[in-house]
Coordinates of C-alpha atoms and ligand atoms in Angstrom, one line a residue:
M1 CA 0.0 0.0 0.0
R2 CA 1.1 3.6 -0.5
V3 CA 0.9 5.6 2.7
A4 CA 1.5 9.3 3.5
V5 CA 2.3 10.2 7.1
V6 CA 1.7 13.9 7.8
G7 CA 3.7 15.1 10.8
T8 CA 7.1 13.5 11.3
G9 CA 7.5 13.7 15.0
Y10 CA 7.7 10.9 17.6
V11 CA 4.5 9.2 16.4
G12 CA 4.7 10.0 12.7
L13 CA 8.3 9.0 12.2
V14 CA 7.9 5.8 14.1
A15 CA 4.7 4.9 12.3
G16 CA 6.2 5.7 8.9
A17 CA 9.3 3.7 9.6
C18 CA 7.4 0.7 10.8
F19 CA 4.9 0.7 7.9
A20 CA 7.8 1.0 5.5
D21 CA 9.6 -1.9 7.3
S22 CA 6.5 -4.1 6.8
G23 CA 6.7 -3.5 3.0
H24 CA 4.5 -0.5 2.4
T25 CA 5.7 2.6 0.5
V26 CA 5.6 5.5 2.9
T27 CA 6.1 9.2 2.4
C28 CA 6.7 11.1 5.6
L29 CA 5.7 14.8 5.3
D30 CA 6.6 17.6 7.7
V31 CA 6.3 21.4 7.5
D32 CA 9.7 21.7 9.3
P33 CA 12.3 21.8 6.4
L34 CA 15.2 21.3 8.8
K35 CA 13.8 18.1 10.1
I36 CA 13.1 16.8 6.6
E37 CA 16.6 17.8 5.4
K38 CA 18.2 16.0 8.4
L39 CA 16.1 12.8 7.7
R40 CA 17.1 12.9 4.0
R41 CA 20.8 13.0 5.1
G42 CA 20.1 10.0 7.3
E43 CA 20.1 11.8 10.6
I44 CA 17.3 11.0 13.1
P45 CA 16.0 14.1 14.8
I46 CA 14.8 12.3 18.0
Y47 CA 16.2 9.5 20.1
E48 CA 14.2 6.3 20.1
P49 CA 15.7 2.9 20.5
G50 CA 15.7 0.9 17.2
L51 CA 14.4 3.8 15.1
E52 CA 17.6 4.8 13.3
E53 CA 18.1 1.3 12.0
L54 CA 14.5 1.1 10.7
V55 CA 14.6 4.5 9.0
K56 CA 18.0 3.8 7.3
R57 CA 16.7 0.4 6.1
G58 CA 13.5 2.0 4.7
V59 CA 15.4 4.7 2.9
R60 CA 18.1 2.2 1.6
E61 CA 15.5 -0.2 0.3
G62 CA 13.5 2.6 -1.5
R63 CA 10.3 2.3 0.7
L64 CA 10.6 5.4 2.9
F65 CA 10.7 9.0 1.6
F66 CA 10.7 12.4 3.2
T67 CA 9.2 15.6 1.9
T68 CA 7.8 19.0 2.8
S69 CA 5.4 19.0 -0.2
Y70 CA 1.8 17.9 0.0
D71 CA 1.6 17.9 -3.8
E72 CA 4.4 15.2 -3.7
A73 CA 3.0 13.1 -0.9
I74 CA -0.7 13.1 -1.4
P75 CA -1.5 12.2 -5.1
T76 CA 0.5 9.0 -4.9
S77 CA -0.9 7.7 -1.6
E78 CA -4.2 6.1 -0.7
V79 CA -4.0 6.3 3.1
Y80 CA -3.0 9.5 4.9
F81 CA -2.1 9.4 8.6
L82 CA -2.5 12.7 10.5
A83 CA 0.2 12.7 13.2
V84 CA 0.7 16.4 13.9
G85 CA 0.9 17.8 17.4
T86 CA -2.2 18.7 19.4
P87 CA -0.7 20.7 22.3
P88 CA -2.7 22.0 25.2
L89 CA -4.2 25.5 25.2
A90 CA -4.3 27.5 28.4
D91 CA -7.7 26.2 29.3
G92 CA -6.6 22.6 28.9
S93 CA -8.4 21.9 25.6
S94 CA -6.4 20.8 22.6
D95 CA -5.0 23.2 20.1
T96 CA -6.1 21.9 16.7
Q97 CA -4.5 24.5 14.5
Y98 CA -1.9 22.1 13.2
L99 CA -4.6 19.5 12.6
E100 CA -6.7 22.0 10.6
S101 CA -3.8 23.2 8.6
A102 CA -2.7 19.6 7.7
A103 CA -6.3 18.5 6.9
R104 CA -6.9 21.5 4.6
S105 CA -3.5 21.0 2.9
I106 CA -4.4 17.4 2.3
G107 CA -7.8 18.5 0.9
K108 CA -6.1 21.1 -1.5
A109 CA -3.6 18.5 -2.7
M110 CA -6.4 15.9 -3.3
E111 CA -8.3 18.5 -5.3
K112 CA -5.3 19.2 -7.5
S113 CA -4.8 15.5 -8.2
K114 CA -6.7 13.9 -11.0
N115 CA -7.1 10.7 -8.9
R116 CA -10.7 10.2 -7.7
D117 CA -10.3 6.9 -5.8
L118 CA -11.5 6.8 -2.2
R119 CA -8.8 8.1 0.2
I120 CA -8.6 7.2 3.8
I121 CA -7.7 9.9 6.2
V122 CA -6.5 8.5 9.6
N123 CA -6.6 10.6 12.7
K124 CA -3.5 9.2 14.5
S125 CA -3.0 12.3 16.5
T126 CA -4.8 12.4 19.9
V127 CA -7.7 14.6 18.9
P128 CA -10.7 16.1 20.7
I129 CA -13.7 14.0 20.8
G130 CA -15.7 14.5 17.6
S131 CA -12.7 15.5 15.5
H132 CA -13.3 12.9 12.8
R133 CA -16.4 15.0 11.9
V134 CA -14.5 18.3 12.0
V135 CA -11.5 17.0 10.1
G136 CA -14.0 15.8 7.4
E137 CA -15.5 19.2 7.2
W138 CA -12.1 20.9 6.8
I139 CA -11.1 18.5 4.0
A140 CA -14.5 18.7 2.3
A141 CA -14.2 22.5 2.2
E142 CA -11.1 22.1 0.0
T143 CA -12.0 19.1 -2.3
K144 CA -14.8 17.2 -4.0
A145 CA -12.7 14.0 -4.1
P146 CA -14.1 11.1 -2.1
F147 CA -12.6 10.3 1.3
E148 CA -13.4 8.7 4.7
V149 CA -12.0 9.9 8.0
V150 CA -11.0 7.1 10.4
S151 CA -10.0 7.3 14.1
N152 CA -6.9 5.2 14.8
P153 CA -5.4 6.4 18.2
E154 CA -1.8 5.6 18.9
F155 CA -0.8 3.9 22.2
L156 CA 3.0 3.7 21.7
K157 CA 5.2 4.8 24.6
E158 CA 8.2 7.0 24.1
G159 CA 11.3 5.0 24.9
S160 CA 9.9 1.8 23.5
A161 CA 7.9 3.3 20.6
V162 CA 9.2 1.1 17.8
D163 CA 8.6 -2.0 19.8
D164 CA 5.2 -0.9 20.8
F165 CA 4.2 -0.1 17.3
L166 CA 5.5 -3.3 15.9
R167 CA 3.8 -5.4 18.7
P168 CA 0.7 -3.5 19.8
D169 CA -1.5 -4.9 22.5
R170 CA -4.4 -4.0 20.2
V171 CA -5.1 -1.7 17.3
V172 CA -8.2 0.5 17.6
I173 CA -10.0 1.5 14.4
G174 CA -13.0 3.8 14.6
T175 CA -15.0 3.6 11.5
E176 CA -18.6 2.7 10.4
R177 CA -17.4 1.3 7.1
D178 CA -16.4 -2.4 6.6
D179 CA -14.4 -1.7 3.4
V180 CA -12.4 0.9 5.2
F181 CA -11.9 -1.3 8.3
A182 CA -10.7 -4.1 5.9
K183 CA -8.1 -1.8 4.3
M184 CA -6.8 -0.6 7.7
S185 CA -6.7 -4.2 9.0
E186 CA -4.5 -5.1 6.0
L187 CA -2.1 -2.3 6.8
Y188 CA -1.8 -3.5 10.4
A189 CA -1.8 -7.2 9.8
P190 CA 2.0 -7.7 9.9
F191 CA 2.0 -6.3 13.5
V192 CA -0.7 -8.5 15.0
R193 CA 0.4 -11.9 13.7
Q194 CA 0.5 -13.2 17.3
G195 CA -3.2 -12.7 17.5
N196 CA -3.6 -9.4 19.3
P197 CA -6.9 -7.9 18.2
I198 CA -7.7 -5.2 15.7
L199 CA -10.8 -3.7 17.3
K200 CA -13.5 -2.1 15.1
M201 CA -15.7 0.5 16.9
D202 CA -17.5 3.7 16.2
T203 CA -15.3 6.7 15.7
V204 CA -16.4 8.6 18.9
S205 CA -15.6 5.5 21.1
A206 CA -12.2 5.2 19.4
E207 CA -11.4 8.8 20.2
I208 CA -12.6 8.4 23.8
T209 CA -10.6 5.1 24.2
K210 CA -7.3 7.0 23.8
Y211 CA -8.1 9.5 26.5
A212 CA -9.5 6.9 28.7
C213 CA -6.3 4.8 28.7
N214 CA -4.0 7.8 29.4
A215 CA -6.3 9.3 32.1
F216 CA -6.6 5.9 33.8
L217 CA -2.9 5.3 33.9
A218 CA -2.2 8.8 35.1
T219 CA -4.8 8.3 37.8
R220 CA -3.0 5.2 39.0
I221 CA 0.2 7.1 39.3
S222 CA -1.4 10.0 41.1
F223 CA -3.2 7.6 43.4
M224 CA 0.1 6.0 44.4
N225 CA 1.7 9.4 44.9
E226 CA -1.0 10.5 47.3
L227 CA -0.6 7.2 49.2
A228 CA 3.2 7.9 49.2
R229 CA 2.6 11.2 51.0
L230 CA 0.5 9.3 53.6
C231 CA 3.3 6.8 54.0
E232 CA 5.7 9.6 54.7
L233 CA 3.5 11.0 57.5
A234 CA 2.4 7.7 58.9
G235 CA 5.8 6.0 58.8
G236 CA 5.0 3.4 56.1
D237 CA 6.9 2.4 53.0
I238 CA 5.1 2.9 49.6
E239 CA 7.3 0.2 48.0
E240 CA 5.9 -2.4 50.5
V241 CA 2.4 -1.1 49.8
R242 CA 3.0 -1.3 46.1
K243 CA 4.1 -5.0 46.3
G244 CA 1.1 -5.8 48.4
M245 CA -1.2 -4.2 45.9
S246 CA 0.4 -5.4 42.7
T247 CA 0.2 -9.1 43.6
D248 CA -3.6 -8.8 43.6
V249 CA -4.4 -9.9 40.0
R250 CA -7.4 -7.6 39.9
I251 CA -5.0 -4.6 40.3
G252 CA -1.9 -5.8 38.3
K253 CA 1.6 -4.4 38.5
H254 CA 1.8 -1.6 36.1
F255 CA 1.8 2.1 36.7
L256 CA 1.9 1.8 40.5
Y257 CA 5.2 3.5 41.1
A258 CA 5.3 6.5 43.3
G259 CA 7.7 9.2 42.3
I260 CA 8.1 12.8 41.3
G261 CA 5.0 12.9 39.1
Y262 CA 4.2 12.0 35.5
G263 CA 5.4 14.2 32.6
G264 CA 5.8 13.9 28.9
S265 CA 3.8 15.1 25.9
C266 CA 0.8 12.8 26.5
F267 CA -0.4 12.2 30.1
P268 CA -0.5 15.8 31.3
K269 CA -2.1 17.1 28.1
D270 CA -4.5 14.3 27.6
V271 CA -5.7 14.3 31.2
K272 CA -6.4 18.1 31.0
A273 CA -8.0 17.7 27.6
L274 CA -10.4 15.0 28.9
V275 CA -11.4 17.2 31.8
S276 CA -12.0 20.0 29.4
T277 CA -14.1 17.8 27.1
G278 CA -16.1 16.7 30.2
N279 CA -16.8 20.3 31.0
R280 CA -17.8 21.0 27.4
Y281 CA -20.5 18.2 27.7
S282 CA -21.4 19.2 31.3
S283 CA -20.2 15.8 32.4
E284 CA -17.8 16.3 35.3
L285 CA -14.8 14.1 35.4
G286 CA -13.8 14.7 39.0
I287 CA -11.5 11.7 39.4
V288 CA -9.4 12.7 36.4
A289 CA -9.3 16.4 37.5
A290 CA -8.0 15.2 40.9
A291 CA -5.3 13.1 39.2
D292 CA -4.1 16.2 37.4
A293 CA -4.1 18.3 40.6
A294 CA -2.2 15.7 42.6
N295 CA 0.4 15.5 39.8
Q296 CA 0.9 19.2 39.8
K297 CA 1.7 19.0 43.6
Q298 CA 3.9 16.0 43.2
K299 CA 6.3 17.6 40.7
T300 CA 7.7 19.8 43.5
H301 CA 7.1 17.6 46.4
L302 CA 10.7 16.5 46.6
V303 CA 11.9 20.0 46.3
K304 CA 9.9 20.9 49.4
G305 CA 11.6 17.9 51.1
I306 CA 15.0 19.3 50.0
Q307 CA 14.1 22.6 51.6
R308 CA 13.0 21.0 54.8
H309 CA 16.4 19.4 54.9
F310 CA 18.6 22.3 53.9
G311 CA 16.3 25.3 54.8
S312 CA 14.1 27.2 52.4
D313 CA 17.0 29.4 51.2
L314 CA 19.2 27.2 49.0
K315 CA 21.8 29.9 48.3
G316 CA 25.3 28.4 48.1
K317 CA 24.0 24.8 47.8
V318 CA 24.7 22.7 44.7
F319 CA 22.5 19.9 43.6
G320 CA 23.5 17.1 41.3
F321 CA 20.7 16.0 39.0
W322 CA 20.7 12.5 37.4
G323 CA 18.2 12.5 34.6
L324 CA 16.4 15.3 32.8
A325 CA 14.1 13.5 30.3
F326 CA 10.6 12.8 31.5
K327 CA 11.4 9.1 31.5
P328 CA 14.3 6.8 30.5
N329 CA 15.2 6.0 26.9
T330 CA 13.9 9.2 25.4
D331 CA 15.3 12.7 24.9
D332 CA 11.9 14.3 25.3
L333 CA 11.8 17.0 28.0
R334 CA 8.2 18.0 27.5
E335 CA 6.6 18.5 31.0
A336 CA 9.6 16.6 32.5
P337 CA 9.3 16.8 36.4
A338 CA 13.2 17.2 36.5
I339 CA 13.0 20.5 34.7
E340 CA 10.3 21.8 37.1
M341 CA 12.3 20.7 40.1
I342 CA 15.5 22.3 38.7
R343 CA 13.6 25.6 38.2
A344 CA 12.3 25.5 41.7
I345 CA 15.7 24.8 43.2
L346 CA 17.2 27.7 41.1
A347 CA 14.3 30.0 42.3
A348 CA 15.2 29.1 45.9
G349 CA 18.8 30.2 45.3
G350 CA 20.5 26.8 44.6
T351 CA 22.6 25.8 41.6
V352 CA 22.4 22.6 39.7
K353 CA 24.9 20.2 38.0
A354 CA 22.9 17.9 35.7
F355 CA 23.6 14.8 33.6
D356 CA 21.3 12.8 31.3
P357 CA 22.6 10.0 29.1
I358 CA 20.6 11.2 26.0
A359 CA 18.6 14.4 26.7
M360 CA 21.5 16.8 27.4
D361 CA 21.6 18.3 24.0
A362 CA 17.8 18.8 24.0
A363 CA 18.1 20.5 27.5
K364 CA 20.9 22.8 26.3
A365 CA 18.8 23.8 23.3
Q366 CA 15.6 24.4 25.4
L367 CA 16.8 25.8 28.7
T368 CA 18.4 28.9 27.1
D369 CA 16.8 31.2 29.7
I370 CA 18.9 29.7 32.5
S371 CA 22.4 31.0 32.9
R372 CA 25.4 28.6 32.8
E373 CA 26.5 29.7 36.2
K374 CA 23.2 28.4 37.7
L375 CA 22.9 25.2 35.6
V376 CA 26.0 23.3 34.4
Y377 CA 26.1 20.0 32.7
G378 CA 28.4 17.1 33.8
K379 CA 30.0 15.0 31.1
T380 CA 29.2 11.9 33.1
A381 CA 27.0 10.9 36.0
Y382 CA 30.0 11.0 38.3
E383 CA 30.9 14.5 37.2
A384 CA 27.4 15.7 38.0
A385 CA 27.6 14.2 41.5
D386 CA 31.0 15.7 42.2
G387 CA 31.2 18.5 44.8
V388 CA 27.4 18.6 45.4
D389 CA 25.5 19.0 48.6
A390 CA 22.9 16.5 47.5
L391 CA 22.3 14.2 44.6
V392 CA 18.8 14.0 43.1
L393 CA 17.7 11.0 41.0
A394 CA 15.0 12.4 38.7
T395 CA 14.9 9.8 35.8
E396 CA 15.5 6.1 36.3
W397 CA 17.9 5.5 33.5
N398 CA 19.5 2.0 33.8
E399 CA 23.0 3.4 34.1
F400 CA 22.1 5.1 37.4
R401 CA 21.0 2.0 39.1
D402 CA 24.3 0.5 40.3
P403 CA 27.1 3.1 40.3
D404 CA 30.3 3.1 42.3
W405 CA 28.8 4.6 45.5
T406 CA 32.1 4.9 47.3
R407 CA 33.5 7.1 44.5
I408 CA 30.3 9.2 44.5
R409 CA 30.2 9.6 48.3
L410 CA 33.9 10.7 48.5
G411 CA 33.3 13.3 45.8
M412 CA 30.2 14.9 47.3
R413 CA 30.3 17.7 49.8
K414 CA 27.6 15.9 51.8
P415 CA 26.4 12.4 51.1
V416 CA 22.7 13.2 50.8
L417 CA 20.6 11.4 48.3
F418 CA 17.0 12.3 47.1
D419 CA 15.7 9.3 45.2
G420 CA 12.8 10.7 43.1
R421 CA 12.0 7.3 41.6
N422 CA 12.6 4.9 44.5
I423 CA 15.2 2.9 42.6
F424 CA 17.7 2.6 45.4
D425 CA 17.6 0.3 48.4
P426 CA 17.3 2.6 51.4
K427 CA 18.9 0.1 53.8
K428 CA 21.9 -0.3 51.5
M429 CA 22.3 3.5 50.9
I430 CA 22.1 4.2 54.6
G431 CA 24.6 1.4 55.2
L432 CA 26.9 3.1 52.7
G433 CA 26.8 6.3 54.7
F434 CA 24.2 8.3 52.8
T435 CA 21.4 10.3 54.2
Y436 CA 18.6 8.8 52.0
F437 CA 15.3 10.3 51.1
G438 CA 12.9 8.5 48.8
V439 CA 9.2 9.2 47.9
G440 CA 6.8 7.7 50.3
R441 CA 9.5 5.9 52.4
G442 CA 8.4 7.2 55.8
K443 CA 9.7 4.0 57.3
Y444 CA 13.2 5.1 56.7
R445 CA 13.4 8.9 56.7
V446 CA 10.9 11.6 55.8
P447 CA 12.3 14.5 53.8
Ligands
NAD1 P1 5.7 16.0 17.7 O1 5.6 17.4 18.1 O2 6.9 15.2 18.0 O3 5.5 15.9 16.1 C1 4.5 16.7 15.4 C2 5.1 17.0 14.0 O4 4.1 17.6 13.2 C3 6.2 18.1 14.0 O5 7.4 17.6 13.4 C4 5.7 19.3 13.3 O6 6.6 20.0 12.6 C5 4.7 18.6 12.4 N1 3.6 19.5 11.8 C6 2.9 20.5 12.5 N2 2.0 21.0 11.6 C7 2.1 20.3 10.4 C8 1.5 20.4 9.2 N3 0.5 21.3 9.0 N4 1.8 19.6 8.2 C9 2.8 18.7 8.4 N5 3.5 18.5 9.6 C10 3.2 19.4 10.6 O7 4.4 15.3 18.2 P2 4.2 13.7 18.6 O8 4.7 13.5 20.0 O9 4.6 12.8 17.5 O10 2.6 13.7 18.7 C11 1.8 13.7 17.6 C12 0.4 13.4 18.0 O11 0.3 12.0 18.5 C13 -0.2 14.2 19.2 O12 -1.6 14.4 19.0 C14 0.1 13.3 20.4 O13 -0.8 13.6 21.5 C15 -0.2 11.9 19.8 N6 0.6 10.9 20.5 C16 1.8 11.1 20.9 C17 2.5 10.0 21.6 C18 3.9 10.2 22.1 O14 4.4 9.4 22.9 N7 4.6 11.2 21.6 C19 1.9 8.8 21.8 C20 0.6 8.6 21.3 C21 -0.1 9.7 20.7

């Protein structure tokens, strides 16, 4: 099949590369000429395990192309994926300007083309409920050519995006038409050979499913974070509580980790968008709103602990930060709790030495408002821990899990450790001479 993917970001590039790898001919389109130039030169603009190899193979074997031109991508393709960003507006609702621009550009290019075969327009972006109708109206305003809009939400996770796309738990297709569902199923068939389902449902339900999943997972995290605060005050250990909960098969083991809050480009924005949609329909989503509020609080919870330990004025204090990305295996800093914590520490007068295995270039490019005297970057994890008053673990990259603690302790001004992801064993760390603070580990020490 010939496929166009409009928007070549985390989702679009992964989807395009994976479809190309399964034998389809894919043109990835983006309005950012620098991104497209880079990709044409074989440079991958984002970090995602396994992606580079897939993109290079697709290009080498003549199945993956990059362009900024709708007139190049649209006439030759039969399925168009919309994978542009839908960032949040100030009121929490989604900004659909990129979606509208992309949909209208597709419509214009379809109109110019002589081809009048049915085209399938796939909403892969996370879009407000009812968007399939609106996208249809935008396209219909530009062309008389026949088309059908389908909802096909994406569930991949940054950091394991390629693997998630190639082996999805399920594929959700929102369409009323059997012929369109059949075509979409054909496209996804190579990825569900092990029997995972391709679910056909109405378009609105498909749109809601995406928000429902993210809001539910975010709620689990916020629930654990609130319990962690209780553990700190009551003298319990959230890790013991987690184990006690996750062994209950009704609950399961995923998304039950207390920490410094969820971030990234999806959970915060999708949770807010769902609350805003609920308000639009006068259907209050109080649980989801509470998950969002709890997360806001959690992002600076550990900084408050740091200030309880060192005093509210952090002037003269240096903090080593391990991890900047919102989670391991990505360079994405969108809504990363580490960044919010760093800003809070700087605002309280402290300075920061940071290290992230992958996201440091992205941080240098984005945090240009912070002076280099206040925020310096270590070349290694050890360098970022050297000469600091406390070390803060913000992202649980594997390489931070088992370092040479004696070397670290000897290099620090004071051996104080704030474990924002509860990856270290408190007993071991205390035994090694550290003052250890985790999240929800009241049994050991409360920050
Ligand atoms: P992104 O910001 O990484 O990429 C979006 C791309 O779209 C950018 O490269 C941008 O230049 C391009 N673009 C903007 N307007 C365009 C236009 N008119 N024509 C062509 N290209 C245009 O975004 P992302 O993280 O890939 O997310 C895309 C969508 O997928 C969002 O709705 C997001 O909520 C959803 N989603 C993201 C993830 C994730 O983990 N990142 C997972 C599931 C769903």
